[in-house]
Every structure is written in structure tokens, then in C-alpha cells.
mmCIF file of C-alpha atoms in Angstrom:
data_model
loop_
_atom_site.group_PDB
_atom_site.id
_atom_site.type_symbol
_atom_site.label_atom_id
_atom_site.label_comp_id
_atom_site.label_asym_id
_atom_site.label_seq_id
_atom_site.Cartn_x
_atom_site.Cartn_y
_atom_site.Cartn_z
ATOM 1 C CA MET A 1 -19.387 -10.496 0.443
ATOM 2 C CA THR A 2 -16.358 -10.543 2.740
ATOM 3 C CA VAL A 3 -14.435 -7.302 2.348
ATOM 4 C CA PRO A 4 -10.743 -7.176 3.356
ATOM 5 C CA HIS A 5 -10.063 -5.014 6.384
ATOM 6 C CA HIS A 6 -6.652 -4.050 4.966
ATOM 7 C CA ILE A 7 -5.708 -3.929 1.271
ATOM 8 C CA ALA A 8 -2.122 -3.325 0.142
ATOM 9 C CA ILE A 9 -1.253 -2.488 -3.472
ATOM 10 C CA VAL A 10 1.916 -2.483 -5.564
ATOM 11 C CA MET A 11 0.904 0.136 -8.134
ATOM 12 C CA ASP A 12 2.897 -1.083 -11.119
ATOM 13 C CA GLY A 13 2.674 -0.019 -14.747
ATOM 14 C CA ASN A 14 2.626 3.784 -14.818
ATOM 15 C CA GLY A 15 5.740 4.004 -16.978
ATOM 16 C CA ARG A 16 4.598 1.336 -19.426
ATOM 17 C CA TRP A 17 1.176 3.000 -19.697
ATOM 18 C CA ALA A 18 2.909 6.230 -20.761
ATOM 19 C CA THR A 19 5.432 4.539 -23.075
ATOM 20 C CA ARG A 20 2.678 2.764 -24.994
ATOM 21 C CA ARG A 21 1.144 6.169 -25.660
ATOM 22 C CA TYR A 22 4.476 7.790 -26.626
ATOM 23 C CA LEU A 23 4.342 9.987 -23.526
ATOM 24 C CA PRO A 24 7.066 10.705 -20.963
ATOM 25 C CA ARG A 25 7.049 8.322 -17.999
ATOM 26 C CA VAL A 26 6.095 11.113 -15.613
ATOM 27 C CA ALA A 27 2.809 11.453 -17.521
ATOM 28 C CA GLY A 28 2.064 7.889 -16.495
ATOM 29 C CA HIS A 29 2.748 8.704 -12.855
ATOM 30 C CA LYS A 30 0.352 11.655 -13.068
ATOM 31 C CA LYS A 31 -2.309 9.354 -14.477
ATOM 32 C CA GLY A 32 -1.485 6.938 -11.664
ATOM 33 C CA VAL A 33 -2.328 9.626 -9.095
ATOM 34 C CA ASP A 34 -5.794 9.877 -10.671
ATOM 35 C CA ALA A 35 -6.218 6.111 -10.354
ATOM 36 C CA LEU A 36 -5.080 6.243 -6.728
ATOM 37 C CA ARG A 37 -7.543 9.008 -5.902
ATOM 38 C CA ALA A 38 -10.375 6.859 -7.264
ATOM 39 C CA CYS A 39 -9.066 3.791 -5.423
ATOM 40 C CA VAL A 40 -9.035 5.589 -2.061
ATOM 41 C CA ARG A 41 -12.608 6.727 -2.596
ATOM 42 C CA HIS A 42 -13.777 3.278 -3.675
ATOM 43 C CA CYS A 43 -12.096 1.551 -0.727
ATOM 44 C CA GLY A 44 -13.918 3.895 1.638
ATOM 45 C CA GLU A 45 -17.233 3.172 -0.076
ATOM 46 C CA ARG A 46 -16.677 -0.589 0.134
ATOM 47 C CA GLY A 47 -15.886 -0.557 3.846
ATOM 48 C CA VAL A 48 -12.140 -1.179 3.608
ATOM 49 C CA LYS A 49 -10.554 0.268 6.741
ATOM 50 C CA VAL A 50 -6.864 0.355 5.753
ATOM 51 C CA LEU A 51 -5.271 0.965 2.339
ATOM 52 C CA THR A 52 -1.494 0.743 1.952
ATOM 53 C CA VAL A 53 0.189 1.582 -1.359
ATOM 54 C CA PHE A 54 3.765 1.278 -2.621
ATOM 55 C CA ALA A 55 4.408 4.759 -4.016
ATOM 56 C CA PHE A 56 8.221 4.922 -4.147
ATOM 57 C CA SER A 57 10.572 2.102 -3.238
ATOM 58 C CA SER A 58 14.080 2.477 -1.849
ATOM 59 C CA GLU A 59 15.267 0.974 -5.157
ATOM 60 C CA ASN A 60 13.504 3.640 -7.238
ATOM 61 C CA TRP A 61 16.374 6.059 -6.645
ATOM 62 C CA ASN A 62 18.180 4.055 -9.348
ATOM 63 C CA ARG A 63 15.740 5.283 -12.000
ATOM 64 C CA PRO A 64 16.693 8.094 -14.418
ATOM 65 C CA PRO A 65 17.262 11.347 -12.506
ATOM 66 C CA GLU A 66 14.582 13.196 -14.468
ATOM 67 C CA GLU A 67 12.000 10.577 -13.492
ATOM 68 C CA VAL A 68 12.995 10.720 -9.810
ATOM 69 C CA SER A 69 12.824 14.529 -9.743
ATOM 70 C CA GLY A 70 9.481 14.356 -11.543
ATOM 71 C CA LEU A 71 8.147 11.982 -8.904
ATOM 72 C CA MET A 72 9.284 14.292 -6.110
ATOM 73 C CA GLU A 73 7.610 17.251 -7.781
ATOM 74 C CA LEU A 74 4.463 15.190 -8.320
ATOM 75 C CA LEU A 75 4.418 14.277 -4.630
ATOM 76 C CA ALA A 76 4.600 17.941 -3.631
ATOM 77 C CA VAL A 77 1.749 18.848 -5.984
ATOM 78 C CA ALA A 78 -0.353 15.888 -4.871
ATOM 79 C CA LEU A 79 0.074 16.812 -1.213
ATOM 80 C CA SER A 80 -1.164 20.353 -1.720
ATOM 81 C CA ARG A 81 -4.039 19.247 -3.933
ATOM 82 C CA GLU A 82 -5.212 15.999 -2.360
ATOM 83 C CA VAL A 83 -4.805 16.441 1.391
ATOM 84 C CA PRO A 84 -7.823 18.799 1.782
ATOM 85 C CA HIS A 85 -10.010 16.238 -0.022
ATOM 86 C CA LEU A 86 -8.668 13.367 2.094
ATOM 87 C CA LYS A 87 -9.345 15.366 5.238
ATOM 88 C CA ALA A 88 -12.913 16.101 4.154
ATOM 89 C CA GLU A 89 -13.534 12.421 3.338
ATOM 90 C CA GLY A 90 -12.394 11.157 6.730
ATOM 91 C CA VAL A 91 -9.124 9.656 5.502
ATOM 92 C CA ARG A 92 -6.091 9.586 7.799
ATOM 93 C CA ILE A 93 -2.802 9.557 5.912
ATOM 94 C CA HIS A 94 0.476 8.045 7.082
ATOM 95 C CA PHE A 95 3.736 8.199 5.154
ATOM 96 C CA VAL A 96 5.794 5.081 5.795
ATOM 97 C CA GLY A 97 9.476 4.851 4.920
ATOM 98 C CA ASP A 98 12.933 6.319 5.416
ATOM 99 C CA ARG A 99 12.625 10.103 5.373
ATOM 100 C CA SER A 100 16.326 10.790 5.915
ATOM 101 C CA ALA A 101 17.053 10.858 2.162
ATOM 102 C CA LEU A 102 14.218 13.302 1.415
ATOM 103 C CA SER A 103 14.590 17.064 1.223
ATOM 104 C CA GLU A 104 13.502 19.189 4.169
ATOM 105 C CA LYS A 105 10.687 20.613 2.044
ATOM 106 C CA VAL A 106 9.324 17.148 1.284
ATOM 107 C CA ARG A 107 9.697 15.994 4.903
ATOM 108 C CA ASN A 108 7.788 19.040 6.115
ATOM 109 C CA GLY A 109 5.060 18.403 3.554
ATOM 110 C CA LEU A 110 4.631 14.815 4.738
ATOM 111 C CA ALA A 111 4.447 15.858 8.380
ATOM 112 C CA GLN A 112 1.897 18.584 7.633
ATOM 113 C CA ALA A 113 -0.304 16.147 5.685
ATOM 114 C CA GLU A 114 -0.231 13.674 8.562
ATOM 115 C CA ALA A 115 -1.060 16.379 11.112
ATOM 116 C CA ALA A 116 -3.938 17.719 9.012
ATOM 117 C CA THR A 117 -5.669 14.330 8.861
ATOM 118 C CA ALA A 118 -4.673 12.941 12.279
ATOM 119 C CA SER A 119 -8.216 12.972 13.715
ATOM 120 C CA ASN A 120 -9.837 11.101 10.796
ATOM 121 C CA THR A 121 -11.087 7.554 11.350
ATOM 122 C CA ARG A 122 -12.987 6.402 8.243
ATOM 123 C CA LEU A 123 -9.943 5.007 6.397
ATOM 124 C CA VAL A 124 -6.241 4.753 7.243
ATOM 125 C CA PHE A 125 -4.229 5.470 4.092
ATOM 126 C CA ASN A 126 -0.583 4.407 4.284
ATOM 127 C CA VAL A 127 1.677 5.725 1.531
ATOM 128 C CA CYS A 128 4.954 3.803 1.462
ATOM 129 C CA PHE A 129 7.487 6.320 0.170
ATOM 130 C CA ASN A 130 11.208 5.527 0.080
ATOM 131 C CA TYR A 131 10.209 2.228 1.640
ATOM 132 C CA GLY A 132 11.596 -1.290 1.404
ATOM 133 C CA GLY A 133 10.584 -4.421 3.275
ATOM 134 C CA ARG A 134 14.177 -5.266 4.173
ATOM 135 C CA TRP A 135 14.743 -1.705 5.420
ATOM 136 C CA ASP A 136 11.636 -2.043 7.575
ATOM 137 C CA ILE A 137 12.848 -5.238 9.251
ATOM 138 C CA ALA A 138 16.356 -3.816 9.724
ATOM 139 C CA GLN A 139 15.129 -0.542 11.241
ATOM 140 C CA ALA A 140 12.838 -2.444 13.613
ATOM 141 C CA ALA A 141 15.718 -4.645 14.778
ATOM 142 C CA ALA A 142 18.005 -1.632 15.166
ATOM 143 C CA ARG A 143 15.392 0.202 17.216
ATOM 144 C CA LEU A 144 15.028 -2.752 19.579
ATOM 145 C CA ALA A 145 18.796 -3.173 19.870
ATOM 146 C CA ALA A 146 19.227 0.521 20.709
ATOM 147 C CA ARG A 147 16.704 0.140 23.526
ATOM 148 C CA GLY A 148 18.336 -3.060 24.730
ATOM 149 C CA GLU A 149 15.163 -5.053 24.139
ATOM 150 C CA ALA A 150 15.068 -8.718 23.159
ATOM 151 C CA ILE A 151 14.381 -9.336 19.479
ATOM 152 C CA THR A 152 11.360 -11.627 19.225
ATOM 153 C CA GLU A 153 8.558 -11.975 16.702
ATOM 154 C CA GLN A 154 6.260 -9.898 18.891
ATOM 155 C CA SER A 155 8.789 -7.155 19.647
ATOM 156 C CA LEU A 156 9.792 -6.914 15.978
ATOM 157 C CA ASP A 157 6.153 -6.744 14.958
ATOM 158 C CA GLU A 158 5.579 -3.863 17.361
ATOM 159 C CA ALA A 159 8.640 -1.997 16.039
ATOM 160 C CA MET A 160 7.736 -2.246 12.344
ATOM 161 C CA ALA A 161 6.800 0.863 10.391
ATOM 162 C CA LEU A 162 3.206 -0.360 9.989
ATOM 163 C CA ALA A 163 2.670 -1.380 13.608
ATOM 164 C CA HIS A 164 -0.280 1.040 13.793
ATOM 165 C CA VAL A 165 -2.435 -1.199 11.560
ATOM 166 C CA PRO A 166 -3.152 -4.941 11.263
ATOM 167 C CA ASP A 167 -1.311 -6.916 8.576
ATOM 168 C CA PRO A 168 -2.827 -6.734 5.067
ATOM 169 C CA ASP A 169 -5.504 -9.284 4.252
ATOM 170 C CA LEU A 170 -5.146 -8.788 0.496
ATOM 171 C CA LEU A 171 -2.053 -7.729 -1.431
ATOM 172 C CA ILE A 172 -2.661 -6.655 -5.026
ATOM 173 C CA ARG A 173 -0.043 -6.096 -7.703
ATOM 174 C CA THR A 174 -0.976 -4.563 -11.026
ATOM 175 C CA GLY A 175 0.989 -4.527 -14.279
ATOM 176 C CA GLY A 176 1.212 -8.269 -14.917
ATOM 177 C CA GLU A 177 4.276 -8.987 -12.771
ATOM 178 C CA GLN A 178 3.948 -11.721 -10.152
ATOM 179 C CA ARG A 179 6.256 -10.746 -7.315
ATOM 180 C CA ILE A 180 6.037 -8.432 -4.309
ATOM 181 C CA SER A 181 9.342 -6.598 -4.930
ATOM 182 C CA ASN A 182 10.499 -5.953 -1.358
ATOM 183 C CA PHE A 183 7.075 -4.693 -0.263
ATOM 184 C CA LEU A 184 5.774 -5.553 3.226
ATOM 185 C CA LEU A 185 7.977 -8.643 3.524
ATOM 186 C CA TRP A 186 7.136 -9.047 7.207
ATOM 187 C CA GLN A 187 3.503 -7.977 7.119
ATOM 188 C CA ALA A 188 2.483 -10.015 4.047
ATOM 189 C CA ALA A 189 3.332 -13.396 5.590
ATOM 190 C CA TYR A 190 -0.322 -14.501 5.440
ATOM 191 C CA SER A 191 -1.752 -12.022 2.939
ATOM 192 C CA GLU A 192 -3.787 -13.320 0.032
ATOM 193 C CA LEU A 193 -1.997 -12.383 -3.203
ATOM 194 C CA TYR A 194 -3.825 -11.114 -6.287
ATOM 195 C CA PHE A 195 -2.069 -10.261 -9.552
ATOM 196 C CA SER A 196 -3.739 -8.144 -12.227
ATOM 197 C CA ASP A 197 -2.610 -7.708 -15.821
ATOM 198 C CA LYS A 198 -4.008 -4.180 -15.839
ATOM 199 C CA LEU A 199 -1.480 -1.361 -15.692
ATOM 200 C CA TRP A 200 -2.050 0.810 -12.636
ATOM 201 C CA PRO A 201 -3.628 3.781 -14.488
ATOM 202 C CA GLU A 202 -6.185 1.282 -15.885
ATOM 203 C CA PHE A 203 -6.984 -0.287 -12.502
ATOM 204 C CA ASP A 204 -10.467 1.132 -11.975
ATOM 205 C CA ASP A 205 -13.360 0.480 -9.591
ATOM 206 C CA ALA A 206 -14.430 -2.645 -11.469
ATOM 207 C CA ALA A 207 -10.904 -4.065 -11.260
ATOM 208 C CA LEU A 208 -10.776 -3.430 -7.518
ATOM 209 C CA ASP A 209 -14.183 -5.068 -7.083
ATOM 210 C CA ALA A 210 -12.921 -8.100 -9.018
ATOM 211 C CA ALA A 211 -9.949 -8.392 -6.660
ATOM 212 C CA ILE A 212 -12.198 -8.123 -3.597
ATOM 213 C CA ALA A 213 -14.589 -10.721 -5.038
ATOM 214 C CA ASP A 214 -11.684 -13.090 -5.661
ATOM 215 C CA TYR A 215 -10.532 -12.571 -2.076
ATOM 216 C CA ALA A 216 -14.032 -13.302 -0.762
ATOM 217 C CA ARG A 217 -13.980 -16.741 -2.438
ATOM 218 C CA ARG A 218 -10.774 -17.804 -0.704
ATOM 219 C CA GLU A 219 -10.481 -19.747 2.518
ATOM 220 C CA ARG A 220 -7.978 -18.248 4.926
ATOM 221 C CA ARG A 221 -6.636 -21.049 7.143
ATOM 222 C CA PHE A 222 -3.561 -19.527 8.867
ATOM 223 C CA GLY A 223 -1.996 -22.970 9.267
ATOM 224 C CA ARG A 224 -5.223 -24.758 10.205
ATOM 225 C CA THR A 225 -7.101 -27.344 8.160
ATOM 226 C CA SER A 226 -10.268 -26.583 6.209
ATOM 227 C CA GLN A 227 -12.238 -28.627 8.738
ATOM 228 C CA GLN A 228 -10.934 -26.533 11.617
ATOM 229 C CA VAL A 229 -11.859 -23.337 9.802
ATOM 230 C CA GLN A 230 -15.400 -24.600 9.157
ATOM 231 C CA GLU A 231 -16.022 -26.048 12.620
ATOM 232 C CA PRO A 232 -17.113 -22.805 14.308
ATOM 233 C CA VAL A 233 -19.665 -22.237 11.539
ATOM 234 C CA ALA A 234 -20.948 -25.822 11.810
ATOM 235 C CA LYS A 235 -21.339 -25.578 15.615
ATOM 236 C CA LYS A 236 -23.157 -22.263 15.335
ATOM 237 C CA ALA A 237 -25.532 -23.730 12.750
ATOM 238 C CA ALA A 238 -26.244 -26.730 15.006
#
């Protein structure tokens, strides 16, 4: 079975999972961390080389203050608890997004996590935190303009926040919504999209396998015809 090199996920549904159980929304985010831990492990076992997740969007600041502060606290706890395990499992973590709005404590925590796992090569784990696709394109253009470089598709691509990895092959969104919500607008141009009705805390190993199996059945043409895609296989068989 063809396994995506790079999987990106919009982890949607933590709040609704908690609300349906008469729990505070932060409880859903805590359960979501458990689901993410399992997802990272499963991706490594399946041979996925890059996992990128949408953890906190630039629009999430508009949520209730208690939820935002709870998310920040959860991030701090997760960093201290999860980074040693990620390091031991060969996972390299990158935090992608605008750090200027984050506290010094949080910024230091992100930098320390990245430094601790910098030599790992089994799986690249990108956590998009205070990230937005439009922000990403704008910051790339601004960086090029500041250097006096021409803005082209190639130069923009090299200035994007995820320039260290190939574009995602498969983009998954959980929670039943069918949109990408300002996530990887540039990088997802040719990604295969997969929408799951499962809320993120319910998105287990079997659900991830189902998404990968669905991906494996698709034909990725990148502007070519089906015949062109099949020709190399036909010539090799001959």
C-alpha cells in the first residue's frame, strides 16, 4: 500500500467532544493531546516521514480567554511531558508559526524542544502554532522584499515556514467540516483531501489507516492525464 510521505491534519472537534460529555472545552483539548500522541507513534510505525498538525490558528485568539489560557498551559505541560518521549522515538519537532505574540516562557519552551530533538531523523513533526496560511504567504513575501529578491513561485516556496519539508501528500480534517480553514494554503495546492466525521479525540489508529488506505486508491496526476501517469508503469512492464 502506498503510504503518504507527508500527512497534514486539521485536528478539529476537541471542544465538541467535551461539550457532548458536559465537560469544559479544555478537557477536550487534553484528550486531543492523547490522540495526537498516538497519531505520532502510528505515523512512525507506518513509515510516514513528515506529520504536520494544526494546533493553534492565528484566529484562535478570538476564542474565550479561559480557553486560550488553558491551551497555553496545556502546551507548556505537553512540552515538558512529551518532548523526552519524542526524542527517544526519533521524532524531530518543529514549531511553525508567528512566535511574536507568545510569551517569552512559551517561546523558550518551543526553542528548547526543537533543540532537544534536532538530531532525530525518523519522523519530522511540525506543530503549527499561532499559524495561518495567509500569514505564511505574507511573511514569505515580506522576507523576500526585505532582501531585495524577486518574488517568484520558487523563491516564495523557499521562504515559506515549511520550506524544510516537501508539500503534504494527504491533508486530513476531522470533525465533519469540509474546509481547510487557512491551513497550508500554499503547500496544499496538490494535496489529496480527506474529511472524517470523527471528532479529533476519537480519531484513532484505525481511522488513520482508513485515511491512508483511501489515499492509496487515488491517482495523483499533477495536471497530467491518467494515460501519462500510467505510461511509465506500462513501459516498465513491457
